[in-house]
Amino acid sequence: MAYYQRTFPPPPDSSLSETTSRRRTRGTELFFSLLLFIAFSFYFSSTLSGTDLRFLPAKRPHARNLISNVMKDDFQEVTRLSRHVSSVQDSAKYQSVSVLLPDWEVLVLLSPETSLDSVEGFYCLFWNSQTSPARFSGVLPFTERTAFKCAMPNGARRPPLWQPILTKYPVKENPAKERELLRMKKLAYESISTEDDVVLFVKGVNARSRSRSPQPQDFMCVFGDAVKIPVTSCTQEVFRCSHPDLTAFTSGTDQPIKMSLQIMHQVQNRTLPSVAYYRPRQSHAQEPKSEICVCTMVYNVAKFVKEWVIYHTKIGVEKFILYDNGSEDDLQNVVNELNGDGYNVTTLLWIWPKTQEAGFSHNAIHAKHSCKWMLYIDVDEFVYSPSWHDSGPSKHLLKALIPQLHSIGQVSIRCLDFGPSGQKSHPIEGVTQGYNCQRWDVSQQRHKSMVLLEAIDDSLGNVVHHFRLKNTFQWRELSMSSALVNHYKYQAWSEFKTKFRRRVSAYVADWRDATNPNSKDRTPGLGFEPIKPQGWEFEFCNFTDDRLKLLTQRWFGQLTPNGGYKMAWQR
Ligand SMILES: *[C@@H]1O[C@H](CO)[C@@H](O)[C@H](O)[C@H]1NC(C)=O
Ligand SMILES: *[C@@H]1O[C@H](CO)[C@@H](O)[C@H](O)[C@H]1NC(C)=O
Ligand SMILES: *[C@@H]1O[C@H](CO)[C@@H](O)[C@H](O)[C@H]1NC(C)=O
Ligand SMILES: *[C@@H]1O[C@H](CO)[C@@H](O)[C@H](O)[C@H]1NC(C)=O
């Protein structure tokens, strides 16, 4: 008995996805399990009353059938028997909806009315009764849903895929196969309201047909179950429509109103699965608008943020808005520390994978009331001007780069890529000090933009950091003598490896994607494995460019006794 209870059920966090070690022990396990099962079947069936028997198979199979069942069902029969059954209510109180993300990750969103004492100790219980730990990812800022992520165990990956149950008691019978798992590939995932209309973000519609670009009249916004409003614009993942008439909702507007997209078709209209909710018009406090803000999408970049925020604040950025793709590092602490020091950094959980463009479209609406210009750069990118080499830092430097014309709605700045510059690990003085070898390859050069938010076209269309503008506004490219972006793109191998495994990107191929070996976005010389290429630290290096290194030493450095510099962000 003691042996039995100690061995089963398996501790939930040694989830069944750890298949390799399991397979090795499977033979012995199987043998003992069978013995135990047979012994206990007899024991239970002769001594326990009916209610205790409910988790036994209705008809106890003969030993021979049992063996084949056990093999076929990968132990579930045996382990299930040994689990003590907790009441269904335990898990029923966590009302959730789950979405399949890439790499067999499952996003579990809890209803906002759920009160949680703690976000620790949760598990996903899958339809085949396998479990995996649920990692807390944060709270979605606009729908107030608590988000968890679970790895889907191998055994649960057979279609149809069912939504798991979020529970603290992962020991119970197979959960019902009730609701199919939603797929990120086809989903209305977020919405935001303006004074005039509603913006809905949808994945998997516009990629559908390449023959004809979708037209607004192909779609309707759906509010609740039945209120439909024509779509007025559709570009990329962004759909817009008017606000619904709230009196149409009998249940009142205290309850969140689900919002989705209907695809119109002659044969059958189809409404997409959705985790988006409509929020009626928001009123905006009359806060003073910042002249220049920065928006970026981040994932596990905590160690780079400080240098980047301190530097850009010095040249005139007033606010930083980080769309956080579920970071699992120290980001929040770093942000709190910066805010404590008087910087202005906001993080928004934007958990949707491969939605960088949509995130920027969202930001263009979300920040419109608090920022005039928005600079879209990544945390490994630093804007500067070669003309600053003998000026001091000033709040006006960045603004002065924008041509003084009212019709200018967007300026773009050329990027210079930097190589590992001999570094074998993250340079503690920061990237501006550590990386100074520039790569010269004109075919790879990109631009980054600073955009006047009110100049952005209603479609919110944008491609790799440039927005489509209203007709009355113009776009200027700045000359390389007036502005540059230093892009610390190929960092020490330890950094590069992690960064490119999980890139925030929408319409470019994954670097590991063997199907697209010639993509411009891939790194030349890299295979499909994250293995350090020979001599990495001296690659991507054509000539030394110390301009920003020297500038930041002057502005932020303190000479140390050994002749080096200690930078303002090294605390
Ligand atoms: C699809 O929806 C539109 C608008 O609600 C409606 O006019 C049309 O009849 C529907 N078509 C079908 C096939 O149900
Ligand atoms: C950042 O600025 C906004 C106003 O735009 C203000 O409400 C907020 O408190 C500021 N945050 C910090 C940390 O100063
Ligand atoms: C964002 O998170 C998803 C899911 O974990 C991941 O697939 C994607 O690569 C992440 N993006 C970045 C840039 O890390
Ligand atoms: C830059 O360096 C790379 C090697 O890192 C070399 O292949 C390339 O030809 C160089 N480009 C120029 C313009 O010198």
Tab-separated table of C-alpha atoms in Angstrom, residues 1 4 37-49 52-53 55-56 81-82:
chain	number	residue	atom	x	y	z
A	1	MET	CA	0.000	0.000	0.000
A	4	TYR	CA	1.618	2.180	-4.237
A	37	PHE	CA	-3.643	-3.158	-10.571
A	38	ILE	CA	-4.715	-6.743	-10.544
A	39	ALA	CA	-4.156	-7.032	-6.828
A	40	PHE	CA	-6.089	-3.869	-6.096
A	41	SER	CA	-8.900	-4.623	-8.441
A	42	PHE	CA	-9.605	-7.681	-6.440
A	43	TYR	CA	-9.093	-5.842	-3.178
A	44	PHE	CA	-11.406	-2.978	-4.030
A	45	SER	CA	-14.069	-4.971	-5.720
A	46	SER	CA	-14.405	-7.188	-2.708
A	47	THR	CA	-14.243	-4.601	0.067
A	48	LEU	CA	-15.452	-1.180	-1.078
A	49	SER	CA	-18.928	0.166	-1.556
A	52	ASP	CA	-15.916	4.377	-3.995
A	53	LEU	CA	-15.898	2.336	-7.113
A	55	PHE	CA	-13.456	5.504	-10.829
A	56	LEU	CA	-13.028	1.871	-11.692
A	81	LEU	CA	-7.248	4.113	-11.064
A	82	SER	CA	-4.713	5.020	-8.500
